[in-house]
């Protein structure tokens, strides 16, 4: 009987560790879902340069608002500063749902636009495009793929 006690304690410890690992994975998924749920609520909201919400946004104001509401994280205000919030930069093929994605839309060699990757080669962002001036979902078409710089995972 005494020889079973260490085995039982070992198994309990292992189950506890497995439980904690599953909890972390579950909370990561919940974080992504929180981000996307908050972002999708804002579809169609008007784009205005410099606006931080909740009734109008620019691209960084939109992302900052979504991340603050969903994860209680205060990101830097502008997209170029957000782009350096984390040191680990993700390539296009590494992107996962909920990652922040950065673009050089002004062709100046620096980040000038930000959105949130939603999967299936699509992202949600506050677009200043001539036809779209609102929070919208866009595809990674040739325009955005050519402007893509990197992503970060929060």
Tab-separated table of N, CA and C in Angstrom:
chain	number	residue	atom	x	y	z
A	1	UNK	N	0.821	-1.196	0.000
A	1	UNK	CA	0.000	0.000	0.000
A	1	UNK	C	0.862	1.256	0.000
A	2	UNK	N	1.918	1.290	0.784
A	2	UNK	CA	2.790	2.461	0.843
A	2	UNK	C	3.489	2.729	-0.485
A	3	UNK	N	3.726	1.690	-1.254
A	3	UNK	CA	4.373	1.891	-2.556
A	3	UNK	C	3.424	2.533	-3.568
A	4	UNK	N	2.129	2.493	-3.340
A	4	UNK	CA	1.162	3.127	-4.238
A	4	UNK	C	1.064	4.629	-4.020
A	5	UNK	N	1.371	5.106	-2.853
A	5	UNK	CA	1.233	6.529	-2.534
A	5	UNK	C	2.081	7.390	-3.462
A	6	UNK	N	3.369	7.101	-3.653
A	6	UNK	CA	4.144	7.936	-4.585
A	6	UNK	C	3.584	7.891	-6.012
A	7	UNK	N	3.103	6.736	-6.429
A	7	UNK	CA	2.538	6.614	-7.774
A	7	UNK	C	1.277	7.458	-7.892
A	8	UNK	N	0.416	7.387	-6.893
A	8	UNK	CA	-0.813	8.174	-6.901
A	8	UNK	C	-0.480	9.668	-6.891
A	9	UNK	N	0.456	10.071	-6.044
A	9	UNK	CA	0.858	11.477	-6.002
A	9	UNK	C	1.445	11.925	-7.337
A	10	UNK	N	2.246	11.071	-7.948
A	10	UNK	CA	2.827	11.373	-9.247
A	10	UNK	C	1.722	11.564	-10.297
A	11	UNK	N	0.761	10.647	-10.326
A	11	UNK	CA	-0.339	10.742	-11.283
A	11	UNK	C	-1.180	11.997	-11.048
A	12	UNK	N	-1.411	12.302	-9.788
A	12	UNK	CA	-2.171	13.512	-9.475
A	12	UNK	C	-1.430	14.752	-9.962
A	13	UNK	N	-0.141	14.769	-9.757
A	13	UNK	CA	0.670	15.904	-10.203
A	13	UNK	C	0.621	16.028	-11.725
A	14	UNK	N	0.752	14.907	-12.410
A	14	UNK	CA	0.720	14.923	-13.869
A	14	UNK	C	-0.642	15.386	-14.382
A	15	UNK	N	-1.707	14.927	-13.773
A	15	UNK	CA	-3.040	15.361	-14.172
A	15	UNK	C	-3.218	16.850	-13.915
A	16	UNK	N	-2.683	17.316	-12.825
A	16	UNK	CA	-2.750	18.745	-12.513
A	16	UNK	C	-2.013	19.574	-13.535
A	17	UNK	N	-0.843	19.100	-13.958
A	17	UNK	CA	-0.075	19.808	-14.978
A	17	UNK	C	-0.836	19.806	-16.297
A	18	UNK	N	-1.373	18.657	-16.679
A	18	UNK	CA	-2.147	18.570	-17.917
A	18	UNK	C	-3.347	19.509	-17.852
A	19	UNK	N	-3.981	19.581	-16.701
A	19	UNK	CA	-5.130	20.467	-16.521
A	19	UNK	C	-4.703	21.920	-16.729
A	20	UNK	N	-3.557	22.305	-16.145
A	20	UNK	CA	-3.070	23.682	-16.288
A	20	UNK	C	-2.734	23.997	-17.737
A	21	UNK	N	-2.104	23.069	-18.452
A	21	UNK	CA	-1.778	23.283	-19.858
A	21	UNK	C	-3.054	23.476	-20.658
A	22	UNK	N	-4.068	22.647	-20.413
A	22	UNK	CA	-5.343	22.800	-21.108
A	22	UNK	C	-5.997	24.127	-20.760
A	23	UNK	N	-5.875	24.573	-19.530
A	23	UNK	CA	-6.429	25.866	-19.130
A	23	UNK	C	-5.776	26.999	-19.902
A	24	UNK	N	-4.457	26.935	-20.071
A	24	UNK	CA	-3.749	27.984	-20.801
A	24	UNK	C	-4.218	28.000	-22.249
A	25	UNK	N	-4.273	26.839	-22.888
A	25	UNK	CA	-4.725	26.782	-24.269
A	25	UNK	C	-6.152	27.300	-24.391
A	26	UNK	N	-6.999	26.942	-23.447
A	26	UNK	CA	-8.384	27.389	-23.470
A	26	UNK	C	-8.454	28.907	-23.314
A	27	UNK	N	-7.649	29.471	-22.416
A	27	UNK	CA	-7.695	30.920	-22.218
A	27	UNK	C	-7.150	31.651	-23.428
A	28	UNK	N	-6.135	31.080	-24.123
A	28	UNK	CA	-5.641	31.693	-25.351
A	28	UNK	C	-6.756	31.763	-26.384
A	29	UNK	N	-7.472	30.667	-26.543
A	29	UNK	CA	-8.575	30.641	-27.495
A	29	UNK	C	-9.630	31.654	-27.086
A	30	UNK	N	-9.937	31.725	-25.815
A	30	UNK	CA	-10.916	32.698	-25.354
A	30	UNK	C	-10.455	34.123	-25.639
A	31	UNK	N	-9.169	34.393	-25.513
A	31	UNK	CA	-8.637	35.725	-25.803
A	31	UNK	C	-8.855	36.077	-27.269
A	32	UNK	N	-8.566	35.143	-28.138
A	32	UNK	CA	-8.765	35.368	-29.572
A	32	UNK	C	-10.241	35.613	-29.862
A	33	UNK	N	-11.103	34.795	-29.292
A	33	UNK	CA	-12.538	34.973	-29.520
A	33	UNK	C	-13.027	36.302	-28.968
A	34	UNK	N	-12.496	36.716	-27.823
A	34	UNK	CA	-12.872	38.022	-27.261
A	34	UNK	C	-12.474	39.150	-28.208
A	35	UNK	N	-11.252	39.060	-28.745
A	35	UNK	CA	-10.774	40.086	-29.687
A	35	UNK	C	-11.702	40.147	-30.893
A	36	UNK	N	-11.957	38.995	-31.497
A	36	UNK	CA	-12.761	38.981	-32.721
A	36	UNK	C	-14.212	39.362	-32.467
A	37	UNK	N	-14.771	38.912	-31.362
A	37	UNK	CA	-16.146	39.294	-31.026
A	37	UNK	C	-16.271	40.814	-30.904
A	38	UNK	N	-15.324	41.411	-30.206
A	38	UNK	CA	-15.352	42.875	-30.022
A	38	UNK	C	-15.175	43.585	-31.363
A	39	UNK	N	-14.264	43.087	-32.188
A	39	UNK	CA	-14.009	43.706	-33.495
A	39	UNK	C	-15.242	43.622	-34.393
A	40	UNK	N	-15.877	42.445	-34.440
A	40	UNK	CA	-17.039	42.263	-35.321
A	40	UNK	C	-18.220	43.141	-34.903
A	41	UNK	N	-18.321	43.464	-33.623
A	41	UNK	CA	-19.397	44.352	-33.157
A	41	UNK	C	-19.302	45.733	-33.809
A	42	UNK	N	-18.090	46.090	-34.259
A	42	UNK	CA	-17.847	47.437	-34.753
A	42	UNK	C	-17.879	47.550	-36.276
A	43	UNK	N	-18.195	46.457	-36.956
A	43	UNK	CA	-18.291	46.498	-38.420
A	43	UNK	C	-19.240	47.608	-38.859
A	44	UNK	N	-18.805	48.372	-39.838
A	44	UNK	CA	-19.642	49.438	-40.383
A	44	UNK	C	-19.467	50.789	-39.723
A	45	UNK	N	-18.753	50.853	-38.602
A	45	UNK	CA	-18.527	52.148	-37.933
A	45	UNK	C	-17.659	53.031	-38.829
A	46	UNK	N	-17.986	54.290	-38.904
A	46	UNK	CA	-17.345	55.250	-39.797
A	46	UNK	C	-15.851	55.436	-39.498
A	47	UNK	N	-15.050	55.569	-40.572
A	47	UNK	CA	-13.626	55.902	-40.460
A	47	UNK	C	-13.470	57.420	-40.416
A	48	UNK	N	-12.715	57.899	-39.414
A	48	UNK	CA	-12.312	59.306	-39.345
A	48	UNK	C	-10.877	59.333	-38.838
A	49	UNK	N	-9.992	59.987	-39.579
A	49	UNK	CA	-8.585	60.056	-39.189
A	49	UNK	C	-8.460	60.639	-37.781
A	50	UNK	N	-7.692	59.972	-36.922
A	50	UNK	CA	-7.449	60.429	-35.555
A	50	UNK	C	-8.505	60.010	-34.544
A	51	UNK	N	-9.567	59.350	-34.997
A	51	UNK	CA	-10.669	58.979	-34.095
A	51	UNK	C	-10.357	57.685	-33.351
A	52	UNK	N	-10.756	57.649	-32.075
A	52	UNK	CA	-10.463	56.499	-31.210
A	52	UNK	C	-11.723	55.787	-30.716
A	53	UNK	N	-12.883	56.112	-31.268
A	53	UNK	CA	-14.102	55.390	-30.949
A	53	UNK	C	-14.914	56.008	-29.834
A	54	UNK	N	-16.014	55.403	-29.498
A	54	UNK	CA	-16.553	54.178	-30.090
A	54	UNK	C	-17.458	54.407	-31.298
A	55	UNK	N	-17.746	55.676	-31.657
A	55	UNK	CA	-18.659	55.918	-32.781
A	55	UNK	C	-17.950	56.210	-34.094
A	56	UNK	N	-16.632	56.356	-34.065
A	56	UNK	CA	-15.818	56.514	-35.267
A	56	UNK	C	-14.376	56.157	-34.917
A	57	UNK	N	-13.634	55.675	-35.923
A	57	UNK	CA	-12.276	55.174	-35.689
A	57	UNK	C	-11.359	55.500	-36.860
A	58	UNK	N	-10.062	55.617	-36.558
A	58	UNK	CA	-9.055	55.401	-37.588
A	58	UNK	C	-8.491	54.007	-37.337
A	59	UNK	N	-7.524	53.562	-38.135
A	59	UNK	CA	-7.101	52.150	-38.035
A	59	UNK	C	-6.519	51.817	-36.670
A	60	UNK	N	-5.625	52.655	-36.164
A	60	UNK	CA	-5.003	52.347	-34.871
A	60	UNK	C	-5.972	52.596	-33.717
A	61	UNK	N	-6.856	53.558	-33.863
A	61	UNK	CA	-7.879	53.781	-32.849
A	61	UNK	C	-8.797	52.577	-32.725
A	62	UNK	N	-9.143	51.971	-33.868
A	62	UNK	CA	-9.976	50.771	-33.885
A	62	UNK	C	-9.278	49.613	-33.172
A	63	UNK	N	-8.037	49.319	-33.562
A	63	UNK	CA	-7.311	48.191	-32.970
A	63	UNK	C	-7.083	48.429	-31.485
A	64	UNK	N	-6.685	49.620	-31.126
A	64	UNK	CA	-6.449	49.949	-29.719
A	64	UNK	C	-7.719	49.768	-28.890
A	65	UNK	N	-8.835	50.242	-29.408
A	65	UNK	CA	-10.122	50.122	-28.716
A	65	UNK	C	-10.508	48.659	-28.526
A	66	UNK	N	-10.384	47.866	-29.593
A	66	UNK	CA	-10.746	46.447	-29.538
A	66	UNK	C	-9.890	45.706	-28.516
A	67	UNK	N	-8.597	45.922	-28.538
A	67	UNK	CA	-7.689	45.210	-27.632
A	67	UNK	C	-7.929	45.654	-26.194
A	68	UNK	N	-8.176	46.923	-25.984
A	68	UNK	CA	-8.448	47.393	-24.623
A	68	UNK	C	-9.752	46.813	-24.090
A	69	UNK	N	-10.801	46.803	-24.905
A	69	UNK	CA	-12.104	46.282	-24.464
A	69	UNK	C	-12.070	44.766	-24.249
A	70	UNK	N	-11.337	44.044	-25.091
A	70	UNK	CA	-11.360	42.587	-25.029
A	70	UNK	C	-10.319	41.999	-24.078
A	71	UNK	N	-9.135	42.611	-23.997
A	71	UNK	CA	-8.047	42.048	-23.192
A	71	UNK	C	-7.550	42.975	-22.087
A	72	UNK	N	-8.090	44.181	-22.033
A	72	UNK	CA	-7.668	45.175	-21.045
A	72	UNK	C	-6.169	45.502	-21.180
A	73	UNK	N	-5.704	45.567	-22.425
A	73	UNK	CA	-4.326	45.946	-22.725
A	73	UNK	C	-4.355	47.313	-23.391
A	74	UNK	N	-3.525	48.221	-22.912
A	74	UNK	CA	-3.406	49.546	-23.518
A	74	UNK	C	-2.236	49.557	-24.496
A	75	UNK	N	-2.553	49.557	-25.773
A	75	UNK	CA	-1.536	49.594	-26.814
A	75	UNK	C	-1.112	51.034	-27.088
A	76	UNK	N	0.058	51.211	-27.696
A	76	UNK	CA	0.424	52.570	-28.137
A	76	UNK	C	-0.636	53.110	-29.094
A	77	UNK	N	-0.728	54.410	-29.236
A	77	UNK	CA	-1.807	55.029	-30.000
A	77	UNK	C	-1.687	54.864	-31.513
A	78	UNK	N	-0.488	54.923	-32.071
A	78	UNK	CA	-0.353	54.909	-33.526
A	78	UNK	C	0.186	53.566	-34.023
A	79	UNK	N	-0.150	53.232	-35.260
A	79	UNK	CA	0.194	51.919	-35.813
A	79	UNK	C	1.696	51.660	-35.829
A	80	UNK	N	2.504	52.662	-36.123
A	80	UNK	CA	3.956	52.437	-36.163
A	80	UNK	C	4.504	52.073	-34.790
A	81	UNK	N	3.937	52.630	-33.737
A	81	UNK	CA	4.353	52.272	-32.374
A	81	UNK	C	3.771	50.918	-31.956
A	82	UNK	N	2.543	50.630	-32.369
A	82	UNK	CA	1.953	49.313	-32.085
A	82	UNK	C	2.805	48.202	-32.687
A	83	UNK	N	3.357	48.466	-33.859
A	83	UNK	CA	4.120	47.455	-34.598
A	83	UNK	C	5.354	46.987	-33.839
A	84	UNK	N	5.813	47.788	-32.891
A	84	UNK	CA	7.001	47.418	-32.102
A	84	UNK	C	6.639	47.055	-30.668
A	85	UNK	N	5.347	46.870	-30.393
A	85	UNK	CA	4.881	46.516	-29.052
A	85	UNK	C	5.454	45.175	-28.604
A	86	UNK	N	5.601	44.259	-29.536
A	86	UNK	CA	6.224	42.948	-29.280
A	86	UNK	C	7.425	42.814	-30.211
A	87	UNK	N	8.468	42.151	-29.725
A	87	UNK	CA	9.671	41.983	-30.544
A	87	UNK	C	9.554	40.869	-31.568
A	88	UNK	N	8.718	39.882	-31.313
A	88	UNK	CA	8.603	38.734	-32.217
A	88	UNK	C	7.685	39.076	-33.383
A	89	UNK	N	8.285	39.310	-34.536
A	89	UNK	CA	7.524	39.639	-35.739
A	89	UNK	C	7.153	38.364	-36.476
A	90	UNK	N	5.902	38.324	-36.937
A	90	UNK	CA	5.381	37.149	-37.630
A	90	UNK	C	5.320	37.404	-39.125
A	91	UNK	N	5.755	36.414	-39.905
A	91	UNK	CA	5.579	36.465	-41.345
A	91	UNK	C	4.146	36.117	-41.715
A	92	UNK	N	3.798	36.363	-42.962
A	92	UNK	CA	2.432	36.118	-43.417
A	92	UNK	C	1.986	34.679	-43.159
A	93	UNK	N	2.850	33.711	-43.426
A	93	UNK	CA	2.477	32.299	-43.275
A	93	UNK	C	2.315	31.882	-41.813
A	94	UNK	N	2.783	32.708	-40.882
A	94	UNK	CA	2.683	32.400	-39.451
A	94	UNK	C	1.434	32.985	-38.792
A	95	UNK	N	0.682	33.784	-39.510
A	95	UNK	CA	-0.454	34.485	-38.910
A	95	UNK	C	-1.526	33.533	-38.420
A	96	UNK	N	-2.098	33.895	-37.264
A	96	UNK	CA	-3.236	33.175	-36.694
A	96	UNK	C	-4.321	34.191	-36.372
A	97	UNK	N	-5.537	33.693	-36.245
A	97	UNK	CA	-6.671	34.559	-35.913
A	97	UNK	C	-6.340	35.385	-34.667
A	98	UNK	N	-6.657	36.657	-34.709
A	98	UNK	CA	-6.427	37.540	-33.571
A	98	UNK	C	-5.096	38.265	-33.596
A	99	UNK	N	-4.197	37.898	-34.506
A	99	UNK	CA	-2.909	38.595	-34.596
A	99	UNK	C	-3.119	40.001	-35.148
A	100	UNK	N	-2.319	40.932	-34.668
A	100	UNK	CA	-2.316	42.283	-35.236
A	100	UNK	C	-1.412	42.252	-36.462
A	101	UNK	N	-1.852	42.913	-37.522
A	101	UNK	CA	-1.080	42.903	-38.759
A	101	UNK	C	-0.812	44.341	-39.213
A	102	UNK	N	0.380	44.542	-39.759
A	102	UNK	CA	0.858	45.886	-40.061
A	102	UNK	C	1.241	46.007	-41.532
A	103	UNK	N	0.998	47.198	-42.067
A	103	UNK	CA	1.191	47.463	-43.482
A	103	UNK	C	1.902	48.792	-43.695
A	104	UNK	N	2.594	48.894	-44.823
A	104	UNK	CA	3.151	50.159	-45.299
A	104	UNK	C	2.294	50.608	-46.471
A	105	UNK	N	1.176	51.245	-46.187
A	105	UNK	CA	0.248	51.654	-47.241
A	105	UNK	C	0.656	52.973	-47.894
A	106	UNK	N	1.610	53.671	-47.291
A	106	UNK	CA	2.047	54.961	-47.842
A	106	UNK	C	3.324	54.829	-48.673
A	107	UNK	N	3.859	53.613	-48.760
A	107	UNK	CA	5.098	53.354	-49.507
A	107	UNK	C	6.264	54.215	-49.025
A	108	UNK	N	6.379	54.338	-47.713
A	108	UNK	CA	7.468	55.121	-47.140
A	108	UNK	C	8.451	54.262	-46.356
A	109	UNK	N	8.303	52.933	-46.441
A	109	UNK	CA	9.224	52.045	-45.747
A	109	UNK	C	8.957	51.910	-44.259
A	110	UNK	N	7.783	52.345	-43.818
A	110	UNK	CA	7.422	52.244	-42.398
A	110	UNK	C	5.955	51.855	-42.268
A	111	UNK	N	5.612	51.382	-41.095
A	111	UNK	CA	4.227	50.983	-40.841
A	111	UNK	C	3.327	52.214	-40.840
A	112	UNK	N	2.206	52.086	-41.572
A	112	UNK	CA	1.246	53.192	-41.626
A	112	UNK	C	-0.209	52.714	-41.498
A	113	UNK	N	-0.407	51.399	-41.326
A	113	UNK	CA	-1.772	50.872	-41.204
A	113	UNK	C	-1.743	49.590	-40.371
A	114	UNK	N	-2.833	49.334	-39.643
A	114	UNK	CA	-2.929	48.147	-38.795
A	114	UNK	C	-4.335	47.568	-38.879
A	115	UNK	N	-4.406	46.254	-38.751
A	115	UNK	CA	-5.678	45.552	-38.703
A	115	UNK	C	-5.538	44.312	-37.830
A	116	UNK	N	-6.584	43.506	-37.792
A	116	UNK	CA	-6.600	42.275	-36.992
A	116	UNK	C	-6.917	41.119	-37.934
A	117	UNK	N	-6.031	40.124	-37.946
A	117	UNK	CA	-6.213	38.966	-38.816
A	117	UNK	C	-7.361	38.108	-38.287
A	118	UNK	N	-8.286	37.706	-39.192
A	118	UNK	CA	-9.437	36.907	-38.768
A	118	UNK	C	-9.414	35.494	-39.359
A	119	UNK	N	-8.381	35.171	-40.120
A	119	UNK	CA	-8.272	33.848	-40.726
A	119	UNK	C	-8.742	33.846	-42.167
A	120	UNK	N	-8.464	32.755	-42.878
A	120	UNK	CA	-8.880	32.589	-44.274
A	120	UNK	C	-8.439	33.747	-45.172
A	121	UNK	N	-7.232	34.252	-44.933
A	121	UNK	CA	-6.676	35.362	-45.729
A	121	UNK	C	-7.518	36.636	-45.666
A	122	UNK	N	-8.144	36.879	-44.516
A	122	UNK	CA	-8.967	38.081	-44.331
A	122	UNK	C	-8.573	38.788	-43.045
A	123	UNK	N	-8.859	40.071	-42.994
A	123	UNK	CA	-8.603	40.850	-41.785
A	123	UNK	C	-9.659	41.935	-41.636
A	124	UNK	N	-9.832	42.374	-40.405
A	124	UNK	CA	-10.780	43.438	-40.093
A	124	UNK	C	-9.974	44.674	-39.723
A	125	UNK	N	-10.424	45.833	-40.227
A	125	UNK	CA	-9.686	47.077	-39.992
A	125	UNK	C	-10.596	48.269	-40.257
A	126	UNK	N	-10.160	49.424	-39.788
A	126	UNK	CA	-10.833	50.674	-40.123
A	126	UNK	C	-10.156	51.190	-41.385
A	127	UNK	N	-10.864	51.101	-42.495
A	127	UNK	CA	-10.293	51.423	-43.799
A	127	UNK	C	-10.546	52.873	-44.173
A	128	UNK	N	-9.489	53.507	-44.675
A	128	UNK	CA	-9.621	54.880	-45.159
A	128	UNK	C	-9.753	54.904	-46.677
A	129	UNK	N	-9.924	53.740	-47.292
A	129	UNK	CA	-10.036	53.652	-48.750
A	129	UNK	C	-11.151	54.532	-49.292
A	130	UNK	N	-10.970	54.999	-50.512
A	130	UNK	CA	-11.922	55.948	-51.095
A	130	UNK	C	-13.347	55.399	-51.164
A	131	UNK	N	-13.481	54.074	-51.296
A	131	UNK	CA	-14.815	53.476	-51.388
A	131	UNK	C	-15.346	52.998	-50.043
A	132	UNK	N	-14.469	52.802	-49.076
A	132	UNK	CA	-14.859	52.042	-47.880
A	132	UNK	C	-14.831	52.794	-46.569
A	133	UNK	N	-14.463	53.892	-46.361
A	133	UNK	CA	-14.267	54.650	-45.119
A	133	UNK	C	-15.096	54.172	-43.923
A	134	UNK	N	-14.778	52.948	-43.470
A	134	UNK	CA	-15.479	52.368	-42.325
A	134	UNK	C	-14.723	51.133	-41.844
A	135	UNK	N	-15.158	50.581	-40.700
A	135	UNK	CA	-14.619	49.303	-40.228
A	135	UNK	C	-15.184	48.229	-41.146
A	136	UNK	N	-14.285	47.464	-41.737
A	136	UNK	CA	-14.683	46.500	-42.756
A	136	UNK	C	-13.771	45.277	-42.726
A	137	UNK	N	-14.144	44.265	-43.458
A	137	UNK	CA	-13.307	43.075	-43.636
A	137	UNK	C	-12.744	43.119	-45.047
A	138	UNK	N	-11.429	42.924	-45.143
A	138	UNK	CA	-10.757	42.918	-46.441
A	138	UNK	C	-10.019	41.606	-46.633
A	139	UNK	N	-9.773	41.280	-47.877
A	139	UNK	CA	-8.996	40.095	-48.234
A	139	UNK	C	-7.539	40.495	-48.426
A	140	UNK	N	-6.663	39.533	-48.190
A	140	UNK	CA	-5.250	39.724	-48.496
A	140	UNK	C	-5.084	39.551	-50.000
A	141	UNK	N	-5.538	40.531	-50.757
A	141	UNK	CA	-5.367	40.490	-52.199
A	141	UNK	C	-3.951	40.961	-52.532
A	142	UNK	N	-3.670	41.127	-53.794
A	142	UNK	CA	-2.306	41.519	-54.170
A	142	UNK	C	-1.925	42.865	-53.562
A	143	UNK	N	-2.862	43.802	-53.455
A	143	UNK	CA	-2.548	45.105	-52.858
A	143	UNK	C	-2.056	44.939	-51.423
A	144	UNK	N	-2.847	44.278	-50.574
A	144	UNK	CA	-2.469	44.153	-49.161
A	144	UNK	C	-1.284	43.223	-48.950
A	145	UNK	N	-1.151	42.181	-49.764
A	145	UNK	CA	0.026	41.306	-49.628
A	145	UNK	C	1.303	42.073	-49.935
A	146	UNK	N	1.248	42.958	-50.909
A	146	UNK	CA	2.430	43.758	-51.251
A	146	UNK	C	2.736	44.817	-50.209
A	147	UNK	N	1.755	45.232	-49.442
A	147	UNK	CA	1.938	46.264	-48.414
A	147	UNK	C	2.232	45.665	-47.039
A	148	UNK	N	2.004	44.359	-46.873
A	148	UNK	CA	2.177	43.692	-45.580
A	148	UNK	C	3.631	43.782	-45.106
A	149	UNK	N	3.814	44.164	-43.826
A	149	UNK	CA	5.149	44.220	-43.223
A	149	UNK	C	5.365	43.023	-42.306
A	150	UNK	N	4.514	42.882	-41.271
A	150	UNK	CA	4.598	41.766	-40.328
A	150	UNK	C	3.368	41.763	-39.433
A	151	UNK	N	3.287	40.731	-38.615
A	151	UNK	CA	2.240	40.638	-37.603
A	151	UNK	C	2.862	40.458	-36.229
A	152	UNK	N	2.042	40.666	-35.204
A	152	UNK	CA	2.442	40.346	-33.831
A	152	UNK	C	1.291	39.622	-33.150
A	153	UNK	N	1.647	38.788	-32.183
A	153	UNK	CA	0.650	38.048	-31.412
A	153	UNK	C	0.692	38.558	-29.978
A	154	UNK	N	-0.461	38.951	-29.464
A	154	UNK	CA	-0.522	39.466	-28.086
A	154	UNK	C	-0.617	38.342	-27.078
